[in-house]
Amino acid sequence: MQTRKIIHVDMDAFYASVEQRDNPSYRGKPLVVGGSPNQRGVVAAASYEARKFGIHSAMPSATAIAKCPGLIFVRPRFDVYREISTSIHTIFKRYTDLVEGIALDEAYLDVTENRQNIPYASTIARHIKTAIFQETQLTATAGVSINKFLAKMASGQNKPNGLTVILPEDAIAFVEQLPIEKFHGIGEVTAAKMHSLGIHSGADLKQRLLTELTHHFGKAGQYYYKIARAEDDRSVEANRVRKSVGAETSFAQDLSDVGQMLQELEQIALSCEQRLEQHETRGRTLTGATRFSEVWEKQATMPAEHPCDR
């Protein structure tokens, strides 16, 4: 069986980098794209300058501003981000049609067979990174390996503007030394459960039987069993089917009146219905969620005047 050549490309702080590119006064300053701290917004993206203060995506904006009082907040411009993402995907298609977009700023490429007959995936990754910078003035980090899991792990090793290759002969050793919380597909809750079971690294995970992992983690246990052995047979899906469509909102003030709640819920349902029509699809399962914590939806916001200077 032919060894696959997979590239994972991840744009560096994409939304924030676009805003810093387009507004020179933002460059070198802690900046987030996301919601207002006065309206329960959340951080959609943080510049690397902001990350130095412990600010990250999905963090409540109120928490972010507490960490850096002079933090710049910028309204998201998703139409601009989508346009740039389309341009980047055009660059990908110069090398292969097997491109699986994960988000506007992230994609997998299968270059096992590529349009330019370049023998090394690392060479293609370098060409792609160079083209992205020349055509968008933005940087990207790439990971190269023999499957999607390892390529994803590789791209997280040397950000920003990095390139990491995990060769087939190095794959198992790489996974064994990796802390379990660094594994793609293992979140905080699962990592905590693994820690309670004495699993702290890839080497620890590899020692566990498949039956034990499926007992504790269900179907996901099969995935954990494989990645502990640097195995991942998932293909790069160029035409990945959308699995869900949703809508949500957040409110500056808590809602306590049931009638008002139902009225707002109706508007959210109508938004979801419109999105289903736009995608020309329909669903079978309807799920509702109510948030009572400090984690809130992304919202537009006014930019702050000064960066954090402490």
CSV table of C-alpha atoms in Angstrom, one decimal:
chain,number,residue,atom,x,y,z
A,1,MET,CA,0.0,0.0,0.0
A,2,GLN,CA,1.3,3.4,-1.0
A,3,THR,CA,2.3,5.7,1.9
A,4,ARG,CA,0.1,8.7,1.9
A,5,LYS,CA,1.5,12.3,1.9
A,6,ILE,CA,-0.8,14.6,3.9
A,7,ILE,CA,-0.4,18.3,4.5
A,8,HIS,CA,-2.3,20.2,7.2
A,9,VAL,CA,-2.3,24.0,6.6
A,10,ASP,CA,-3.3,26.3,9.5
A,11,MET,CA,-3.4,30.0,9.0
A,12,ASP,CA,-1.7,31.9,11.8
A,13,ALA,CA,-4.2,33.8,14.0
A,14,PHE,CA,-6.2,34.2,10.8
A,15,TYR,CA,-8.9,36.7,11.7
A,16,ALA,CA,-6.6,38.8,13.9
A,17,SER,CA,-3.8,38.7,11.3
A,18,VAL,CA,-6.2,40.0,8.6
A,19,GLU,CA,-7.2,42.9,10.8
A,20,GLN,CA,-3.6,43.7,11.5
A,21,ARG,CA,-2.7,43.5,7.8
A,22,ASP,CA,-5.5,45.8,6.8
A,23,ASN,CA,-5.0,48.4,9.6
A,24,PRO,CA,-1.3,49.2,10.2
A,25,SER,CA,-2.1,50.9,13.6
A,26,TYR,CA,-3.1,47.4,15.0
A,27,ARG,CA,0.2,45.8,14.1
A,28,GLY,CA,2.3,44.7,17.1
A,29,LYS,CA,-0.5,45.3,19.5
A,30,PRO,CA,-2.7,42.9,21.5
A,31,LEU,CA,-5.9,42.6,19.5
A,32,VAL,CA,-8.9,40.3,19.4
A,33,VAL,CA,-11.7,39.8,16.9
A,34,GLY,CA,-14.9,39.1,18.7
A,35,GLY,CA,-17.6,40.4,20.9
A,36,SER,CA,-17.8,43.3,23.2
A,37,PRO,CA,-17.0,42.8,26.9
A,38,ASN,CA,-20.1,44.9,27.6
A,39,GLN,CA,-22.4,42.5,25.7
A,40,ARG,CA,-21.2,39.1,26.8
A,41,GLY,CA,-19.1,38.6,23.7
A,42,VAL,CA,-16.4,36.0,23.3
A,43,VAL,CA,-13.1,36.1,21.6
A,44,ALA,CA,-13.2,34.6,18.1
A,45,ALA,CA,-9.5,35.1,17.4
A,46,ALA,CA,-6.6,36.6,19.3
A,47,SER,CA,-3.4,38.1,17.9
A,48,TYR,CA,-0.1,36.6,19.1
A,49,GLU,CA,0.5,39.8,21.1
A,50,ALA,CA,-2.8,39.1,22.9
A,51,ARG,CA,-2.0,35.5,23.5
A,52,LYS,CA,1.0,36.5,25.6
A,53,PHE,CA,-1.5,37.6,28.2
A,54,GLY,CA,-3.3,34.2,28.2
A,55,ILE,CA,-6.1,35.3,25.9
A,56,HIS,CA,-7.5,32.7,23.5
A,57,SER,CA,-10.4,32.0,21.3
A,58,ALA,CA,-13.8,31.1,23.0
A,59,MET,CA,-12.7,33.1,26.1
A,60,PRO,CA,-15.4,35.5,27.4
A,61,SER,CA,-14.5,39.1,26.3
A,62,ALA,CA,-14.9,40.3,29.9
A,63,THR,CA,-12.2,37.9,31.0
A,64,ALA,CA,-9.9,39.0,28.1
A,65,ILE,CA,-10.2,42.7,28.9
A,66,ALA,CA,-9.4,41.9,32.6
A,67,LYS,CA,-6.2,40.2,31.5
A,68,CYS,CA,-5.3,43.2,29.2
A,69,PRO,CA,-7.2,46.4,30.0
A,70,GLY,CA,-6.0,48.1,26.8
A,71,LEU,CA,-6.9,45.2,24.5
A,72,ILE,CA,-8.2,46.2,21.1
A,73,PHE,CA,-11.6,44.7,20.1
A,74,VAL,CA,-12.4,44.6,16.4
A,75,ARG,CA,-15.7,43.7,14.7
A,76,PRO,CA,-15.4,40.4,12.7
A,77,ARG,CA,-15.6,40.8,8.9
A,78,PHE,CA,-16.5,37.3,7.8
A,79,ASP,CA,-17.1,38.3,4.2
A,80,VAL,CA,-13.4,39.4,4.0
A,81,TYR,CA,-12.2,36.3,5.7
A,82,ARG,CA,-14.2,34.1,3.3
A,83,GLU,CA,-12.8,35.9,0.3
A,84,ILE,CA,-9.3,35.4,1.5
A,85,SER,CA,-10.0,31.8,2.3
A,86,THR,CA,-11.2,31.2,-1.2
A,87,SER,CA,-8.0,32.7,-2.6
A,88,ILE,CA,-6.0,30.4,-0.4
A,89,HIS,CA,-7.9,27.3,-1.5
A,90,THR,CA,-7.2,28.4,-5.1
A,91,ILE,CA,-3.5,28.1,-4.2
A,92,PHE,CA,-4.1,24.6,-2.8
A,93,LYS,CA,-5.8,23.5,-6.0
A,94,ARG,CA,-2.7,24.2,-8.0
A,95,TYR,CA,-1.3,21.1,-6.4
A,96,THR,CA,-4.3,18.8,-5.7
A,97,ASP,CA,-8.0,18.5,-5.9
A,98,LEU,CA,-8.0,16.5,-2.6
A,99,VAL,CA,-8.5,19.5,-0.3
A,100,GLU,CA,-10.7,19.2,2.8
A,101,GLY,CA,-11.5,22.5,4.3
A,102,ILE,CA,-12.1,22.3,8.1
A,103,ALA,CA,-12.7,26.0,8.6
A,104,LEU,CA,-11.9,29.2,6.8
A,105,ASP,CA,-8.3,29.1,8.1
A,106,GLU,CA,-7.6,25.4,8.1
A,107,ALA,CA,-7.4,22.5,5.6
A,108,TYR,CA,-6.0,19.1,4.9
A,109,LEU,CA,-4.4,18.3,1.5
A,110,ASP,CA,-3.6,14.8,0.1
A,111,VAL,CA,-0.6,15.3,-2.2
A,112,THR,CA,0.3,11.6,-2.5
A,113,GLU,CA,-0.3,12.2,-6.2
A,114,ASN,CA,-0.1,15.9,-7.1
A,115,ARG,CA,-0.6,17.9,-10.2
A,116,GLN,CA,3.0,19.1,-10.4
A,117,ASN,CA,4.6,15.6,-9.8
A,118,ILE,CA,6.6,17.0,-6.9
A,119,PRO,CA,8.1,14.0,-5.0
A,120,TYR,CA,8.2,15.5,-1.5
A,121,ALA,CA,5.2,16.8,0.4
A,122,SER,CA,7.5,19.1,2.4
A,123,THR,CA,8.5,20.9,-0.9
A,124,ILE,CA,4.8,21.4,-1.8
A,125,ALA,CA,4.1,22.7,1.7
A,126,ARG,CA,6.9,25.3,1.3
A,127,HIS,CA,5.6,26.4,-2.1
A,128,ILE,CA,2.1,26.8,-0.6
A,129,LYS,CA,3.4,28.8,2.4
A,130,THR,CA,5.4,31.1,0.1
A,131,ALA,CA,2.4,31.6,-2.3
A,132,ILE,CA,0.1,32.4,0.5
A,133,PHE,CA,2.4,35.0,1.9
A,134,GLN,CA,3.1,36.6,-1.6
A,135,GLU,CA,-0.6,36.7,-2.5
A,136,THR,CA,-2.2,37.6,0.8
A,137,GLN,CA,0.6,39.0,3.0
A,138,LEU,CA,-0.4,36.4,5.6
A,139,THR,CA,1.5,33.6,7.1
A,140,ALA,CA,0.5,29.9,7.5
A,141,THR,CA,1.9,27.0,9.4
A,142,ALA,CA,2.0,23.6,7.8
A,143,GLY,CA,2.4,20.0,9.1
A,144,VAL,CA,3.4,17.1,6.9
A,145,SER,CA,3.1,13.4,7.6
A,146,ILE,CA,1.6,10.1,6.5
A,147,ASN,CA,-2.0,10.7,7.9
A,148,LYS,CA,-4.4,13.4,9.0
A,149,PHE,CA,-3.8,13.0,12.7
A,150,LEU,CA,0.0,13.3,12.4
A,151,ALA,CA,-0.2,16.2,10.0
A,152,LYS,CA,-2.5,18.0,12.4
A,153,MET,CA,-0.1,17.4,15.3
A,154,ALA,CA,2.9,18.5,13.2
A,155,SER,CA,1.3,21.8,12.3
A,156,GLY,CA,0.9,22.6,16.0
A,157,GLN,CA,4.6,22.2,16.8
A,158,ASN,CA,6.1,25.3,15.3
A,159,LYS,CA,3.7,28.2,15.1
A,160,PRO,CA,3.6,30.8,13.7
A,161,ASN,CA,4.9,30.5,10.2
A,162,GLY,CA,6.4,27.1,10.8
A,163,LEU,CA,6.8,23.8,8.9
A,164,THR,CA,7.1,20.5,10.7
A,165,VAL,CA,7.5,17.1,9.0
A,166,ILE,CA,6.9,13.8,10.9
A,167,LEU,CA,8.6,11.1,8.9
A,168,PRO,CA,7.1,7.5,8.9
A,169,GLU,CA,10.0,6.1,10.9
A,170,ASP,CA,9.6,8.9,13.5
A,171,ALA,CA,5.8,8.6,13.9
A,172,ILE,CA,5.5,6.2,16.8
A,173,ALA,CA,8.2,7.9,18.8
A,174,PHE,CA,6.6,11.2,18.3
A,175,VAL,CA,3.2,10.0,19.5
A,176,GLU,CA,4.7,8.2,22.5
A,177,GLN,CA,6.3,11.4,23.9
A,178,LEU,CA,3.2,13.6,23.3
A,179,PRO,CA,1.3,14.7,26.4
A,180,ILE,CA,-2.2,13.3,26.2
A,181,GLU,CA,-3.8,16.8,26.4
A,182,LYS,CA,-2.0,17.7,23.2
A,183,PHE,CA,-3.7,15.0,21.2
A,184,HIS,CA,-6.1,16.3,18.5
A,185,GLY,CA,-9.5,14.9,19.4
A,186,ILE,CA,-8.9,14.8,23.2
A,187,GLY,CA,-10.4,17.8,25.0
A,188,GLU,CA,-10.1,19.0,28.5
A,189,VAL,CA,-12.7,16.7,30.0
A,190,THR,CA,-11.4,13.6,28.2
A,191,ALA,CA,-7.8,14.4,29.2
A,192,ALA,CA,-8.9,14.8,32.8
A,193,LYS,CA,-10.6,11.4,32.7
A,194,MET,CA,-7.5,9.8,31.1
A,195,HIS,CA,-5.3,11.4,33.8
A,196,SER,CA,-7.6,9.8,36.4
A,197,LEU,CA,-6.9,6.4,34.7
A,198,GLY,CA,-3.1,7.0,34.8
A,199,ILE,CA,-2.9,7.9,31.1
A,200,HIS,CA,-0.6,11.0,30.8
A,201,SER,CA,1.2,10.4,27.5
A,202,GLY,CA,1.0,8.7,24.2
A,203,ALA,CA,3.1,5.9,25.6
A,204,ASP,CA,0.6,5.4,28.4
A,205,LEU,CA,-2.3,5.4,26.0
A,206,LYS,CA,-0.6,2.8,23.9
A,207,GLN,CA,-0.4,0.4,26.8
A,208,ARG,CA,-4.2,0.2,27.1
A,209,LEU,CA,-6.2,-2.5,25.5
A,210,LEU,CA,-8.9,-1.7,22.9
A,211,THR,CA,-11.5,-3.2,25.1
A,212,GLU,CA,-10.5,-1.0,28.1
A,213,LEU,CA,-10.6,2.2,26.0
A,214,THR,CA,-14.0,1.4,24.5
A,215,HIS,CA,-15.3,0.6,28.0
A,216,HIS,CA,-14.3,4.0,29.2
A,217,PHE,CA,-14.7,6.1,26.1
A,218,GLY,CA,-17.2,4.3,23.9
A,219,LYS,CA,-16.7,4.4,20.1
A,220,ALA,CA,-14.0,7.1,20.6
A,221,GLY,CA,-11.9,4.5,22.3
A,222,GLN,CA,-11.2,2.9,18.9
A,223,TYR,CA,-9.9,6.2,17.6
A,224,TYR,CA,-7.7,6.6,20.7
A,225,TYR,CA,-6.4,3.1,20.3
A,226,LYS,CA,-5.3,3.8,16.7
A,227,ILE,CA,-3.7,7.2,17.2
A,228,ALA,CA,-1.7,5.9,20.1
A,229,ARG,CA,-0.1,3.7,17.4
A,230,ALA,CA,0.2,6.7,14.9
A,231,GLU,CA,-2.5,5.1,12.8
A,232,ASP,CA,-5.3,7.1,11.1
A,233,ASP,CA,-7.0,5.7,8.0
A,234,ARG,CA,-9.4,8.7,7.5
A,235,SER,CA,-9.2,10.0,4.0
A,236,VAL,CA,-9.1,13.6,2.9
A,237,GLU,CA,-12.6,14.3,1.9
A,238,ALA,CA,-12.8,17.0,-0.8
A,239,ASN,CA,-16.5,17.2,-0.7
A,240,ARG,CA,-17.3,16.8,2.9
A,241,VAL,CA,-21.0,16.8,3.7
A,242,ARG,CA,-22.2,19.4,6.1
A,243,LYS,CA,-23.5,17.5,9.2
A,244,SER,CA,-25.3,20.3,11.0
A,245,VAL,CA,-26.9,23.8,10.6
A,246,GLY,CA,-27.5,26.0,13.6
A,247,ALA,CA,-28.3,29.4,14.9
A,248,GLU,CA,-27.7,31.0,18.3
A,249,THR,CA,-27.6,34.4,20.0
A,250,SER,CA,-26.7,36.0,23.3
A,251,PHE,CA,-28.2,38.8,25.3
A,252,ALA,CA,-26.7,41.8,27.0
A,253,GLN,CA,-29.1,41.2,29.9
A,254,ASP,CA,-30.5,37.9,31.4
A,255,LEU,CA,-33.9,36.9,30.2
A,256,SER,CA,-36.3,35.9,33.0
A,257,ASP,CA,-39.7,36.3,31.3
A,258,VAL,CA,-40.9,33.1,29.6
A,259,GLY,CA,-42.9,34.9,27.0
A,260,GLN,CA,-39.8,36.9,25.9
A,261,MET,CA,-37.8,33.7,25.9
A,262,LEU,CA,-40.3,32.0,23.6
A,263,GLN,CA,-40.3,35.1,21.3
A,264,GLU,CA,-36.5,35.1,21.0
A,265,LEU,CA,-36.5,31.3,20.5
A,266,GLU,CA,-38.9,31.7,17.6
A,267,GLN,CA,-36.5,34.2,15.9
A,268,ILE,CA,-33.6,31.8,16.4
A,269,ALA,CA,-35.7,29.0,14.9
A,270,LEU,CA,-36.5,31.1,11.9
A,271,SER,CA,-32.8,31.9,11.4
A,272,CYS,CA,-32.0,28.2,11.4
A,273,GLU,CA,-34.8,27.5,8.9
A,274,GLN,CA,-33.4,30.2,6.6
A,275,ARG,CA,-29.9,28.7,6.8
A,276,LEU,CA,-31.4,25.2,6.0
A,277,GLU,CA,-33.1,26.7,2.9
A,278,GLN,CA,-29.8,28.4,1.8
A,279,HIS,CA,-28.0,25.1,2.0
A,280,GLU,CA,-30.9,23.3,0.3
A,281,THR,CA,-31.0,20.6,3.0
A,282,ARG,CA,-33.1,19.4,5.9
A,283,GLY,CA,-32.5,17.6,9.2
A,284,ARG,CA,-33.9,14.9,11.3
A,285,THR,CA,-32.7,15.9,14.8
A,286,LEU,CA,-33.4,19.2,16.5
A,287,THR,CA,-31.2,20.1,19.5
A,288,GLY,CA,-31.6,23.1,21.8
A,289,ALA,CA,-29.0,24.5,24.2
A,290,THR,CA,-29.2,27.1,26.9
A,291,ARG,CA,-26.0,28.6,28.4
A,292,PHE,CA,-25.9,29.7,32.0
A,293,SER,CA,-22.1,30.1,32.3
A,294,GLU,CA,-19.7,32.9,31.3
A,295,VAL,CA,-19.2,31.4,27.8
A,296,TRP,CA,-21.2,33.4,25.2
A,297,GLU,CA,-21.6,33.7,21.5
A,298,LYS,CA,-19.3,35.9,19.4
A,299,GLN,CA,-20.7,39.4,18.8
A,300,ALA,CA,-19.6,42.5,16.9
A,301,THR,CA,-17.8,45.1,19.0
A,302,MET,CA,-16.2,48.6,19.1
A,303,PRO,CA,-12.4,48.7,18.8
A,304,ALA,CA,-10.5,50.0,21.9
A,305,GLU,CA,-8.3,53.1,21.4
A,306,HIS,CA,-5.1,51.9,23.0
A,307,PRO,CA,-3.3,48.5,23.4
A,308,CYS,CA,-2.3,47.0,26.6
A,309,ASP,CA,1.0,48.5,27.8
A,310,ARG,CA,1.7,46.4,30.8
